[in-house]
Amino acid sequence: EQVVVHKTFHRYVVRAKRGGVQSQHDSSGKHAKSAGANIRRSQEAMFREEIKSLIGADWKAEIDQCSCVFIRVPQYNKSVLISGQNPAPFDKDDTRLRTIPFMTFRPTFNEVKRTHNLLSRVEQYDKDFLHVLTKYETKIVESAKEKPKSKSKPKKKKSSPKTEKKSQNMDTKVELVEVEKEVERPIQDEFIQSLSGDNLKLFNEIYTCCMTNNVVKLRQLLNPLMDQENKIDAENYKLKIEKLINKRLNKQNGFTLLHLCSQLGFGECVWELLMNGCDPSIADLSHGKMLPYFVSQNKGLRDLYRRFMHDYPNRYDYGAAKISEPLSYEKMAEKMEKEKEKKKMKKQARKEREAVEKEKLSREQMEENERKLFLSLTDQEKRQLLVDRNFLNLMPVNDKEELDTITKAKYSPQKIRVISRCWYCGVDMSSSVPFEYFDYKFCTTKCLKAHRQHQQEIKNLSHKPK
């Protein structure tokens, strides 16, 4: 029971009122460049290094002596503790690792002690005690509902009959507004904090199945095998389950289990919850009053709600749940066929685009090779190339190959397709008007000037006395 080592710390990794760490936002393809985003990235990297150094080095001796290690870590930070592609303090095949099988809150030292207390004890109740406990719970709930709110009596003032009528109308308006406000307030029984005993234990097991996407165990918890003799118990258990899975998880956002599974993208868990009475028309407690249908992670999950609406049209109030329209299996097959055709067209367009790009690259490569070959020629060879090309155009087709085999020169007319090139840089000038001096042609005045300087340097070197 004595605490050996402990440490709690926090870093600025989540933008306020947005949710999700900076690395998740970056992985979606949107790389923010603001100062706050850079701070959150550095803080997240520091946070991971501190955890690795603390658990992997400082506490290694204490952790090696443990027979079981209970952890609670989100999916995007799992690689910090459990090794995968990157090294981490715990191996993924470590048999000591356990996940905490119930809901936990903000990771403070008091929360760690509470979790340890729940994990290290066993509660046993007799049948009589359970009967008394459930009665006591119902009495507390009924007394909380029936307890009226004390209201201060307004002071009476003498007034005329007209003013009395006006005041009566104002009182009725105020009373109506107060009633509406009272209806909008969430009842304390809606939250899981009102649970205790076996109900809390059962809810924790259901919550763990929803968090880990364990559909088989969730189905067993929601629909246990009952004997035909225990039909009454089965009906009571079904009503009990329906009340449990419609509870809100916390008072911050007021999510239900259906909100949670929809946000995580666990479609099979969503279907099981809908089958067992989890109402999709219950909105959360945020400013936007988000429904589970709109919290869904992707379009496929929203289509699952529409398929359930088609299969069970009278199960829930789908208008209040704001589910658009039912999705039949025929429409679904037609939709899949359209998506398949769209993928096929995209693939075909990609192939055509790749073929065009490949042809463009080959043309550019050929052009570059010809340009280099043209630049390697001397001025005399370039003039000779022009004469050969003109002579080649006048020859019959059969004699062209014979000319190429006879000359075997590197400036063969068949090796260079484009003759109209800049004499300095070798760029194709077929579609432009060249700059000329003497017999030389250039693409720009810059090439012309450079060629003249080069020719002048050659001339000066030739006249220099030996």
GROMACS .gro file of C-alpha atoms in nm:
model
  466
    1GLU     CA    1   0.000   0.000   0.000
    2GLN     CA    2   0.302   0.230   0.028
    3VAL     CA    3   0.388   0.438  -0.280
    4VAL     CA    4   0.742   0.366  -0.400
    5VAL     CA    5   0.785   0.627  -0.676
    6HIS     CA    6   0.544   0.863  -0.847
    7LYS     CA    7   0.554   1.163  -1.078
    8THR     CA    8   0.288   1.362  -1.260
    9PHE     CA    9   0.359   1.632  -1.518
   10HIS     CA   10   0.184   1.793  -1.811
   11ARG     CA   11   0.288   1.972  -2.130
   12TYR     CA   12   0.119   2.208  -2.374
   13VAL     CA   13   0.032   1.963  -2.659
   14VAL     CA   14  -0.341   2.029  -2.725
   15ARG     CA   15  -0.486   2.351  -2.859
   16ALA     CA   16  -0.759   2.489  -2.631
   17LYS     CA   17  -1.121   2.412  -2.728
   18ARG     CA   18  -1.011   2.210  -3.034
   19GLY     CA   19  -0.909   1.867  -2.899
   20GLY     CA   20  -0.647   1.631  -3.040
   21VAL     CA   21  -0.273   1.666  -3.008
   22GLN     CA   22  -0.063   1.849  -3.268
   23SER     CA   23   0.083   1.528  -3.417
   24GLN     CA   24  -0.269   1.402  -3.503
   25HIS     CA   25  -0.341   1.731  -3.680
   26ASP     CA   26  -0.013   1.703  -3.875
   27SER     CA   27  -0.077   1.340  -3.974
   28SER     CA   28  -0.407   1.442  -4.140
   29GLY     CA   29  -0.207   1.635  -4.403
   30LYS     CA   30  -0.258   1.986  -4.261
   31HIS     CA   31   0.081   2.111  -4.143
   32ALA     CA   32   0.024   2.431  -3.945
   33LYS     CA   33   0.313   2.683  -3.943
   34SER     CA   34   0.203   2.905  -3.655
   35ALA     CA   35   0.414   2.974  -3.346
   36GLY     CA   36   0.167   2.787  -3.125
   37ALA     CA   37   0.186   2.477  -3.348
   38ASN     CA   38   0.567   2.478  -3.332
   39ILE     CA   39   0.553   2.511  -2.952
   40ARG     CA   40   0.310   2.219  -2.929
   41ARG     CA   41   0.532   2.003  -3.152
   42SER     CA   42   0.841   2.072  -2.938
   43GLN     CA   43   0.644   2.019  -2.616
   44GLU     CA   44   0.508   1.686  -2.746
   45ALA     CA   45   0.858   1.567  -2.839
   46MET     CA   46   0.984   1.671  -2.493
   47PHE     CA   47   0.687   1.496  -2.331
   48ARG     CA   48   0.768   1.167  -2.507
   49GLU     CA   49   1.138   1.186  -2.422
   50GLU     CA   50   1.061   1.253  -2.055
   51ILE     CA   51   0.829   0.951  -2.039
   52LYS     CA   52   1.084   0.724  -2.207
   53SER     CA   53   1.371   0.839  -1.984
   54LEU     CA   54   1.158   0.818  -1.668
   55ILE     CA   55   1.014   0.469  -1.727
   56GLY     CA   56   1.295   0.321  -1.934
   57ALA     CA   57   1.588   0.440  -1.721
   58ASP     CA   58   1.498   0.599  -1.384
   59TRP     CA   59   1.225   0.351  -1.281
   60LYS     CA   60   1.362   0.044  -1.464
   61ALA     CA   61   1.469  -0.136  -1.144
   62GLU     CA   62   1.128  -0.087  -0.976
   63ILE     CA   63   0.930  -0.183  -1.290
   64ASP     CA   64   1.133  -0.503  -1.342
   65GLN     CA   65   1.014  -0.625  -0.999
   66CYS     CA   66   0.645  -0.580  -1.089
   67SER     CA   67   0.437  -0.887  -1.175
   68CYS     CA   68   0.162  -0.683  -1.351
   69VAL     CA   69   0.175  -0.343  -1.521
   70PHE     CA   70  -0.156  -0.159  -1.577
   71ILE     CA   71  -0.150   0.121  -1.834
   72ARG     CA   72  -0.399   0.361  -1.991
   73VAL     CA   73  -0.263   0.533  -2.301
   74PRO     CA   74  -0.439   0.671  -2.613
   75GLN     CA   75  -0.379   0.501  -2.946
   76TYR     CA   76  -0.170   0.782  -3.097
   77ASN     CA   77   0.075   0.770  -2.799
   78LYS     CA   78   0.094   0.390  -2.771
   79SER     CA   79   0.438   0.380  -2.938
   80VAL     CA   80   0.581   0.587  -2.650
   81LEU     CA   81   0.533   0.300  -2.403
   82ILE     CA   82   0.505  -0.016  -2.617
   83SER     CA   83   0.772  -0.097  -2.874
   84GLY     CA   84   0.676  -0.134  -3.238
   85GLN     CA   85   0.873   0.031  -3.514
   86ASN     CA   86   1.050   0.253  -3.259
   87PRO     CA   87   1.218   0.142  -2.933
   88ALA     CA   88   1.009   0.187  -2.616
   89PRO     CA   89   1.029   0.091  -2.244
   90PHE     CA   90   0.791  -0.209  -2.280
   91ASP     CA   91   0.801  -0.487  -2.535
   92LYS     CA   92   0.472  -0.556  -2.716
   93ASP     CA   93   0.501  -0.927  -2.619
   94ASP     CA   94   0.542  -0.848  -2.248
   95THR     CA   95   0.292  -1.070  -2.060
   96ARG     CA   96   0.277  -0.832  -1.763
   97LEU     CA   97   0.101  -0.556  -1.955
   98ARG     CA   98  -0.268  -0.499  -1.876
   99THR     CA   99  -0.518  -0.232  -1.974
  100ILE     CA  100  -0.723  -0.072  -1.698
  101PRO     CA  101  -1.068  -0.238  -1.731
  102PHE     CA  102  -1.277   0.061  -1.622
  103MET     CA  103  -1.311   0.430  -1.689
  104THR     CA  104  -1.044   0.667  -1.556
  105PHE     CA  105  -1.031   1.045  -1.538
  106ARG     CA  106  -0.753   1.305  -1.557
  107PRO     CA  107  -0.417   1.140  -1.468
  108THR     CA  108  -0.341   1.297  -1.131
  109PHE     CA  109  -0.177   1.131  -0.830
  110ASN     CA  110  -0.515   1.100  -0.652
  111GLU     CA  111  -0.662   0.931  -0.961
  112VAL     CA  112  -0.370   0.683  -0.967
  113LYS     CA  113  -0.434   0.598  -0.601
  114ARG     CA  114  -0.807   0.554  -0.668
  115THR     CA  115  -0.733   0.325  -0.964
  116HIS     CA  116  -0.488   0.120  -0.759
  117ASN     CA  117  -0.746   0.089  -0.482
  118LEU     CA  118  -1.008  -0.046  -0.723
  119LEU     CA  119  -0.764  -0.286  -0.889
  120SER     CA  120  -0.631  -0.429  -0.563
  121ARG     CA  121  -0.959  -0.510  -0.385
  122VAL     CA  122  -1.256  -0.741  -0.424
  123GLU     CA  123  -1.612  -0.647  -0.323
  124GLN     CA  124  -1.854  -0.920  -0.220
  125TYR     CA  125  -2.224  -0.860  -0.142
  126ASP     CA  126  -2.495  -1.089  -0.011
  127LYS     CA  127  -2.829  -1.109  -0.186
  128ASP     CA  128  -3.009  -0.940   0.105
  129PHE     CA  129  -2.758  -0.656   0.110
  130LEU     CA  130  -2.797  -0.605  -0.265
  131HIS     CA  131  -3.175  -0.587  -0.226
  132VAL     CA  132  -3.144  -0.324   0.049
  133LEU     CA  133  -2.884  -0.130  -0.151
  134THR     CA  134  -3.099  -0.105  -0.464
  135LYS     CA  135  -3.398   0.005  -0.253
  136TYR     CA  136  -3.180   0.269  -0.086
  137GLU     CA  137  -3.060   0.393  -0.425
  138THR     CA  138  -3.416   0.425  -0.563
  139LYS     CA  139  -3.524   0.617  -0.250
  140ILE     CA  140  -3.236   0.862  -0.293
  141VAL     CA  141  -3.321   0.917  -0.661
  142GLU     CA  142  -3.695   0.966  -0.590
  143SER     CA  143  -3.625   1.208  -0.305
  144ALA     CA  144  -3.390   1.406  -0.529
  145LYS     CA  145  -3.660   1.427  -0.799
  146GLU     CA  146  -3.943   1.523  -0.559
  147LYS     CA  147  -3.745   1.784  -0.365
  148PRO     CA  148  -3.896   2.123  -0.462
  149LYS     CA  149  -3.687   2.434  -0.504
  150SER     CA  150  -3.744   2.713  -0.251
  151LYS     CA  151  -3.865   3.034  -0.410
  152SER     CA  152  -3.876   3.372  -0.240
  153LYS     CA  153  -4.227   3.523  -0.229
  154PRO     CA  154  -4.252   3.861  -0.404
  155LYS     CA  155  -4.373   4.156  -0.199
  156LYS     CA  156  -4.734   4.261  -0.267
  157LYS     CA  157  -4.790   4.617  -0.382
  158LYS     CA  158  -5.113   4.808  -0.408
  159SER     CA  159  -5.197   4.885  -0.766
  160SER     CA  160  -5.487   4.950  -0.998
  161PRO     CA  161  -5.679   4.665  -1.173
  162LYS     CA  162  -5.502   4.732  -1.508
  163THR     CA  163  -5.157   4.703  -1.353
  164GLU     CA  164  -5.268   4.383  -1.172
  165LYS     CA  165  -5.361   4.221  -1.506
  166LYS     CA  166  -5.024   4.322  -1.655
  167SER     CA  167  -4.835   4.181  -1.356
  168GLN     CA  168  -5.030   3.853  -1.382
  169ASN     CA  169  -4.934   3.820  -1.751
  170MET     CA  170  -4.568   3.894  -1.669
  171ASP     CA  171  -4.572   3.631  -1.389
  172THR     CA  172  -4.704   3.366  -1.624
  173LYS     CA  173  -4.433   3.449  -1.879
  174VAL     CA  174  -4.159   3.428  -1.617
  175GLU     CA  175  -4.295   3.096  -1.489
  176LEU     CA  176  -4.298   2.951  -1.842
  177VAL     CA  177  -3.936   3.054  -1.901
  178GLU     CA  178  -3.830   2.905  -1.568
  179VAL     CA  179  -4.002   2.573  -1.650
  180GLU     CA  180  -3.829   2.557  -1.989
  181LYS     CA  181  -3.491   2.620  -1.829
  182GLU     CA  182  -3.554   2.349  -1.570
  183VAL     CA  183  -3.642   2.099  -1.845
  184GLU     CA  184  -3.318   2.177  -2.034
  185ARG     CA  185  -3.099   2.106  -1.732
  186PRO     CA  186  -2.955   1.753  -1.732
  187ILE     CA  187  -3.076   1.529  -1.451
  188GLN     CA  188  -2.808   1.388  -1.224
  189ASP     CA  189  -2.933   1.032  -1.293
  190GLU     CA  190  -2.820   1.067  -1.656
  191PHE     CA  191  -2.452   1.043  -1.559
  192ILE     CA  192  -2.253   0.733  -1.464
  193GLN     CA  193  -2.163   0.893  -1.131
  194SER     CA  194  -2.510   0.788  -1.010
  195LEU     CA  195  -2.416   0.418  -1.053
  196SER     CA  196  -2.274   0.195  -0.782
  197GLY     CA  197  -2.223  -0.171  -0.700
  198ASP     CA  198  -2.295  -0.427  -0.972
  199ASN     CA  199  -2.437  -0.163  -1.207
  200LEU     CA  200  -2.110   0.030  -1.203
  201LYS     CA  201  -1.910  -0.289  -1.254
  202LEU     CA  202  -2.127  -0.392  -1.550
  203PHE     CA  203  -2.101  -0.044  -1.704
  204ASN     CA  204  -1.720  -0.049  -1.669
  205GLU     CA  205  -1.706  -0.382  -1.854
  206ILE     CA  206  -1.930  -0.247  -2.134
  207TYR     CA  207  -1.721   0.071  -2.154
  208THR     CA  208  -1.398  -0.132  -2.181
  209CYS     CA  209  -1.546  -0.340  -2.465
  210CYS     CA  210  -1.647  -0.022  -2.649
  211MET     CA  211  -1.301   0.133  -2.604
  212THR     CA  212  -1.118  -0.180  -2.723
  213ASN     CA  213  -1.370  -0.267  -3.000
  214ASN     CA  214  -1.430  -0.611  -2.842
  215VAL     CA  215  -1.758  -0.691  -3.020
  216VAL     CA  216  -1.782  -1.054  -2.906
  217LYS     CA  217  -1.764  -0.973  -2.535
  218LEU     CA  218  -1.992  -0.671  -2.579
  219ARG     CA  219  -2.254  -0.894  -2.740
  220GLN     CA  220  -2.226  -1.140  -2.450
  221LEU     CA  221  -2.269  -0.860  -2.193
  222LEU     CA  222  -2.567  -0.702  -2.368
  223ASN     CA  223  -2.741  -1.032  -2.454
  224PRO     CA  224  -2.644  -1.305  -2.206
  225LEU     CA  225  -2.782  -1.656  -2.256
  226MET     CA  226  -3.101  -1.686  -2.047
  227ASP     CA  227  -3.309  -1.996  -1.981
  228GLN     CA  228  -3.668  -2.011  -2.105
  229GLU     CA  229  -3.785  -2.023  -1.742
  230ASN     CA  230  -3.620  -1.689  -1.665
  231LYS     CA  231  -3.817  -1.478  -1.914
  232ILE     CA  232  -3.898  -1.219  -1.646
  233ASP     CA  233  -3.530  -1.189  -1.552
  234ALA     CA  234  -3.437  -1.151  -1.919
  235GLU     CA  235  -3.687  -0.866  -1.963
  236ASN     CA  236  -3.563  -0.693  -1.648
  237TYR     CA  237  -3.202  -0.735  -1.760
  238LYS     CA  238  -3.287  -0.587  -2.099
  239LEU     CA  239  -3.446  -0.280  -1.935
  240LYS     CA  240  -3.147  -0.248  -1.703
  241ILE     CA  241  -2.904  -0.262  -1.998
  242GLU     CA  242  -3.108  -0.001  -2.187
  243LYS     CA  243  -3.082   0.240  -1.892
  244LEU     CA  244  -2.708   0.175  -1.847
  245ILE     CA  245  -2.596   0.230  -2.206
  246ASN     CA  246  -2.791   0.559  -2.229
  247LYS     CA  247  -2.597   0.710  -1.936
  248ARG     CA  248  -2.364   1.004  -2.001
  249LEU     CA  249  -1.992   0.938  -1.947
  250ASN     CA  250  -1.899   1.278  -1.801
  251LYS     CA  251  -2.030   1.625  -1.731
  252GLN     CA  252  -1.786   1.806  -1.963
  253ASN     CA  253  -1.923   1.699  -2.302
  254GLY     CA  254  -2.202   1.459  -2.198
  255PHE     CA  255  -2.106   1.183  -2.441
  256THR     CA  256  -2.291   0.850  -2.436
  257LEU     CA  257  -2.141   0.517  -2.540
  258LEU     CA  258  -2.294   0.568  -2.885
  259HIS     CA  259  -2.113   0.903  -2.919
  260LEU     CA  260  -1.788   0.737  -2.812
  261CYS     CA  261  -1.805   0.441  -3.056
  262SER     CA  262  -1.914   0.670  -3.342
  263GLN     CA  263  -1.621   0.903  -3.280
  264LEU     CA  264  -1.373   0.612  -3.264
  265GLY     CA  265  -1.516   0.458  -3.583
  266PHE     CA  266  -1.620   0.119  -3.432
  267GLY     CA  267  -1.915   0.028  -3.657
  268GLU     CA  268  -1.992  -0.316  -3.512
  269CYS     CA  269  -2.009  -0.175  -3.158
  270VAL     CA  270  -2.245   0.100  -3.283
  271TRP     CA  271  -2.474  -0.163  -3.437
  272GLU     CA  272  -2.483  -0.369  -3.113
  273LEU     CA  273  -2.562  -0.060  -2.904
  274LEU     CA  274  -2.845   0.040  -3.142
  275MET     CA  275  -2.985  -0.313  -3.130
  276ASN     CA  276  -2.997  -0.302  -2.749
  277GLY     CA  277  -3.166   0.034  -2.700
  278CYS     CA  278  -2.894   0.301  -2.711
  279ASP     CA  279  -3.092   0.603  -2.831
  280PRO     CA  280  -2.934   0.795  -3.126
  281SER     CA  281  -3.149   1.102  -3.056
  282ILE     CA  282  -2.963   1.187  -2.730
  283ALA     CA  283  -2.744   1.492  -2.795
  284ASP     CA  284  -2.429   1.575  -2.601
  285LEU     CA  285  -2.394   1.874  -2.365
  286SER     CA  286  -2.169   2.083  -2.590
  287HIS     CA  287  -2.272   2.417  -2.734
  288GLY     CA  288  -2.360   2.260  -3.069
  289LYS     CA  289  -2.571   1.975  -2.918
  290MET     CA  290  -2.398   1.714  -3.135
  291LEU     CA  291  -2.582   1.389  -3.210
  292PRO     CA  292  -2.404   1.052  -3.254
  293TYR     CA  293  -2.482   1.053  -3.629
  294PHE     CA  294  -2.280   1.375  -3.678
  295VAL     CA  295  -1.995   1.266  -3.448
  296SER     CA  296  -1.929   0.965  -3.675
  297GLN     CA  297  -1.570   0.934  -3.793
  298ASN     CA  298  -1.641   0.861  -4.160
  299LYS     CA  299  -1.915   0.831  -4.422
  300GLY     CA  300  -1.930   0.451  -4.392
  301LEU     CA  301  -2.039   0.482  -4.029
  302ARG     CA  302  -2.313   0.729  -4.121
  303ASP     CA  303  -2.432   0.482  -4.385
  304LEU     CA  304  -2.452   0.221  -4.107
  305TYR     CA  305  -2.702   0.444  -3.921
  306ARG     CA  306  -2.905   0.475  -4.243
  307ARG     CA  307  -2.902   0.096  -4.294
  308PHE     CA  308  -3.027   0.045  -3.937
  309MET     CA  309  -3.303   0.299  -4.009
  310HIS     CA  310  -3.402   0.092  -4.315
  311ASP     CA  311  -3.401  -0.239  -4.126
  312TYR     CA  312  -3.577  -0.108  -3.811
  313PRO     CA  313  -3.791   0.192  -3.916
  314ASN     CA  314  -3.997   0.209  -3.594
  315ARG     CA  315  -3.723   0.147  -3.337
  316TYR     CA  316  -3.623   0.513  -3.264
  317ASP     CA  317  -3.723   0.871  -3.340
  318TYR     CA  318  -3.499   0.914  -3.643
  319GLY     CA  319  -3.629   1.266  -3.704
  320ALA     CA  320  -3.492   1.377  -3.366
  321ALA     CA  321  -3.170   1.184  -3.440
  322LYS     CA  322  -3.146   1.382  -3.770
  323ILE     CA  323  -3.057   1.075  -3.975
  324SER     CA  324  -3.116   1.182  -4.334
  325GLU     CA  325  -3.289   0.888  -4.506
  326PRO     CA  326  -3.291   0.507  -4.496
  327LEU     CA  327  -3.032   0.324  -4.704
  328SER     CA  328  -3.156   0.001  -4.862
  329TYR     CA  329  -2.930  -0.280  -4.975
  330GLU     CA  330  -3.018  -0.207  -5.340
  331LYS     CA  331  -2.910   0.154  -5.303
  332MET     CA  332  -2.599   0.041  -5.123
  333ALA     CA  333  -2.510  -0.205  -5.402
  334GLU     CA  334  -2.573   0.067  -5.662
  335LYS     CA  335  -2.356   0.307  -5.464
  336MET     CA  336  -2.075   0.051  -5.440
  337GLU     CA  337  -2.099  -0.012  -5.815
  338LYS     CA  338  -2.068   0.363  -5.882
  339GLU     CA  339  -1.767   0.388  -5.651
  340LYS     CA  340  -1.611   0.088  -5.825
  341GLU     CA  341  -1.666   0.250  -6.164
  342LYS     CA  342  -1.523   0.576  -6.035
  343LYS     CA  343  -1.211   0.397  -5.907
  344LYS     CA  344  -1.174   0.224  -6.243
  345MET     CA  345  -1.196   0.558  -6.427
  346LYS     CA  346  -0.943   0.713  -6.189
  347LYS     CA  347  -0.706   0.422  -6.248
  348GLN     CA  348  -0.745   0.456  -6.626
  349ALA     CA  349  -0.687   0.833  -6.607
  350ARG     CA  350  -0.378   0.776  -6.391
  351LYS     CA  351  -0.239   0.526  -6.644
  352GLU     CA  352  -0.297   0.770  -6.931
  353ARG     CA  353  -0.136   1.050  -6.733
  354GLU     CA  354   0.166   0.833  -6.654
  355ALA     CA  355   0.198   0.737  -7.023
  356VAL     CA  356   0.192   1.105  -7.125
  357GLU     CA  357   0.450   1.193  -6.860
  358LYS     CA  358   0.670   0.902  -6.970
  359GLU     CA  359   0.652   1.011  -7.333
  360LYS     CA  360   0.730   1.369  -7.231
  361LEU     CA  361   1.035   1.254  -7.032
  362SER     CA  362   1.159   1.045  -7.327
  363ARG     CA  363   1.122   1.346  -7.561
  364GLU     CA  364   1.305   1.568  -7.315
  365GLN     CA  365   1.583   1.309  -7.281
  366MET     CA  366   1.615   1.281  -7.661
  367GLU     CA  367   1.621   1.659  -7.694
  368GLU     CA  368   1.891   1.686  -7.427
  369ASN     CA  369   2.104   1.421  -7.599
  370GLU     CA  370   2.073   1.597  -7.936
  371ARG     CA  371   2.156   1.933  -7.778
  372LYS     CA  372   2.472   1.791  -7.618
  373LEU     CA  373   2.571   1.626  -7.949
  374PHE     CA  374   2.516   1.955  -8.136
  375LEU     CA  375   2.727   2.147  -7.882
  376SER     CA  376   3.010   1.895  -7.919
  377LEU     CA  377   3.044   1.984  -8.290
  378THR     CA  378   3.280   2.250  -8.421
  379ASP     CA  379   3.154   2.539  -8.631
  380GLN     CA  380   3.278   2.368  -8.948
  381GLU     CA  381   3.095   2.046  -8.855
  382LYS     CA  382   2.775   2.242  -8.785
  383ARG     CA  383   2.791   2.397  -9.133
  384GLN     CA  384   2.860   2.054  -9.281
  385LEU     CA  385   2.559   1.917  -9.089
  386LEU     CA  386   2.334   2.177  -9.252
  387VAL     CA  387   2.463   2.086  -9.598
  388ASP     CA  388   2.420   1.713  -9.531
  389ARG     CA  389   2.063   1.765  -9.409
  390ASN     CA  390   1.969   1.963  -9.717
  391PHE     CA  391   2.133   1.695  -9.936
  392LEU     CA  392   1.953   1.421  -9.739
  393ASN     CA  393   1.613   1.580  -9.799
  394LEU     CA  394   1.677   1.571 -10.176
  395MET     CA  395   1.780   1.201 -10.176
  396PRO     CA  396   1.544   0.902 -10.218
  397VAL     CA  397   1.438   0.725  -9.899
  398ASN     CA  398   1.634   0.406  -9.966
  399ASP     CA  399   1.965   0.590 -10.011
  400LYS     CA  400   1.950   0.771  -9.672
  401GLU     CA  401   2.062   0.473  -9.466
  402GLU     CA  402   2.344   0.407  -9.714
  403LEU     CA  403   2.467   0.766  -9.668
  404ASP     CA  404   2.472   0.724  -9.291
  405THR     CA  405   2.671   0.398  -9.313
  406ILE     CA  406   2.921   0.551  -9.554
  407THR     CA  407   2.992   0.871  -9.353
  408LYS     CA  408   2.974   0.716  -9.002
  409ALA     CA  409   3.030   1.064  -8.860
  410LYS     CA  410   2.913   1.181  -8.521
  411TYR     CA  411   2.738   1.468  -8.693
  412SER     CA  412   2.532   1.236  -8.913
  413PRO     CA  413   2.206   1.404  -9.026
  414GLN     CA  414   2.001   1.108  -8.899
  415LYS     CA  415   2.140   1.144  -8.545
  416ILE     CA  416   2.020   1.504  -8.507
  417ARG     CA  417   1.662   1.567  -8.600
  418VAL     CA  418   1.651   1.945  -8.539
  419ILE     CA  419   1.911   2.153  -8.729
  420SER     CA  420   1.784   2.500  -8.634
  421ARG     CA  421   1.962   2.530  -8.299
  422CYS     CA  422   2.145   2.801  -8.108
  423TRP     CA  423   2.517   2.783  -8.195
  424TYR     CA  424   2.615   2.855  -7.835
  425CYS     CA  425   2.370   2.666  -7.605
  426GLY     CA  426   2.213   2.424  -7.857
  427VAL     CA  427   1.847   2.511  -7.783
  428ASP     CA  428   1.583   2.430  -8.046
  429MET     CA  429   1.484   2.748  -8.238
  430SER     CA  430   1.241   2.597  -8.489
  431SER     CA  431   0.948   2.803  -8.359
  432SER     CA  432   1.133   3.134  -8.296
  433VAL     CA  433   1.316   3.404  -8.491
  434PRO     CA  434   1.693   3.376  -8.427
  435PHE     CA  435   1.951   3.651  -8.363
  436GLU     CA  436   2.220   3.636  -8.634
  437TYR     CA  437   2.563   3.765  -8.717
  438PHE     CA  438   2.750   3.628  -9.018
  439ASP     CA  439   2.638   3.265  -9.058
  440TYR     CA  440   2.576   3.210  -8.685
  441LYS     CA  441   2.229   3.193  -8.526
  442PHE     CA  442   2.145   3.237  -8.158
  443CYS     CA  443   1.838   3.214  -7.934
  444THR     CA  444   1.917   3.529  -7.727
  445THR     CA  445   2.151   3.824  -7.741
  446LYS     CA  446   2.324   3.683  -7.434
  447CYS     CA  447   2.433   3.371  -7.629
  448LEU     CA  448   2.534   3.592  -7.924
  449LYS     CA  449   2.754   3.810  -7.704
  450ALA     CA  450   2.912   3.508  -7.532
  451HIS     CA  451   2.988   3.344  -7.870
  452ARG     CA  452   3.152   3.661  -8.004
  453GLN     CA  453   3.370   3.689  -7.694
  454HIS     CA  454   3.470   3.322  -7.729
  455GLN     CA  455   3.559   3.370  -8.096
  456GLN     CA  456   3.763   3.680  -8.009
  457GLU     CA  457   3.956   3.486  -7.743
  458ILE     CA  458   4.035   3.210  -7.995
  459LYS     CA  459   4.148   3.474  -8.249
  460ASN     CA  460   4.375   3.644  -7.991
  461LEU     CA  461   4.535   3.312  -7.896
  462SER     CA  462   4.605   3.229  -8.260
  463HIS     CA  463   4.782   3.566  -8.323
  464LYS     CA  464   4.987   3.552  -8.002
  465PRO     CA  465   5.364   3.504  -8.087
  466LYS     CA  466   5.513   3.171  -7.980
   0.00000   0.00000   0.00000
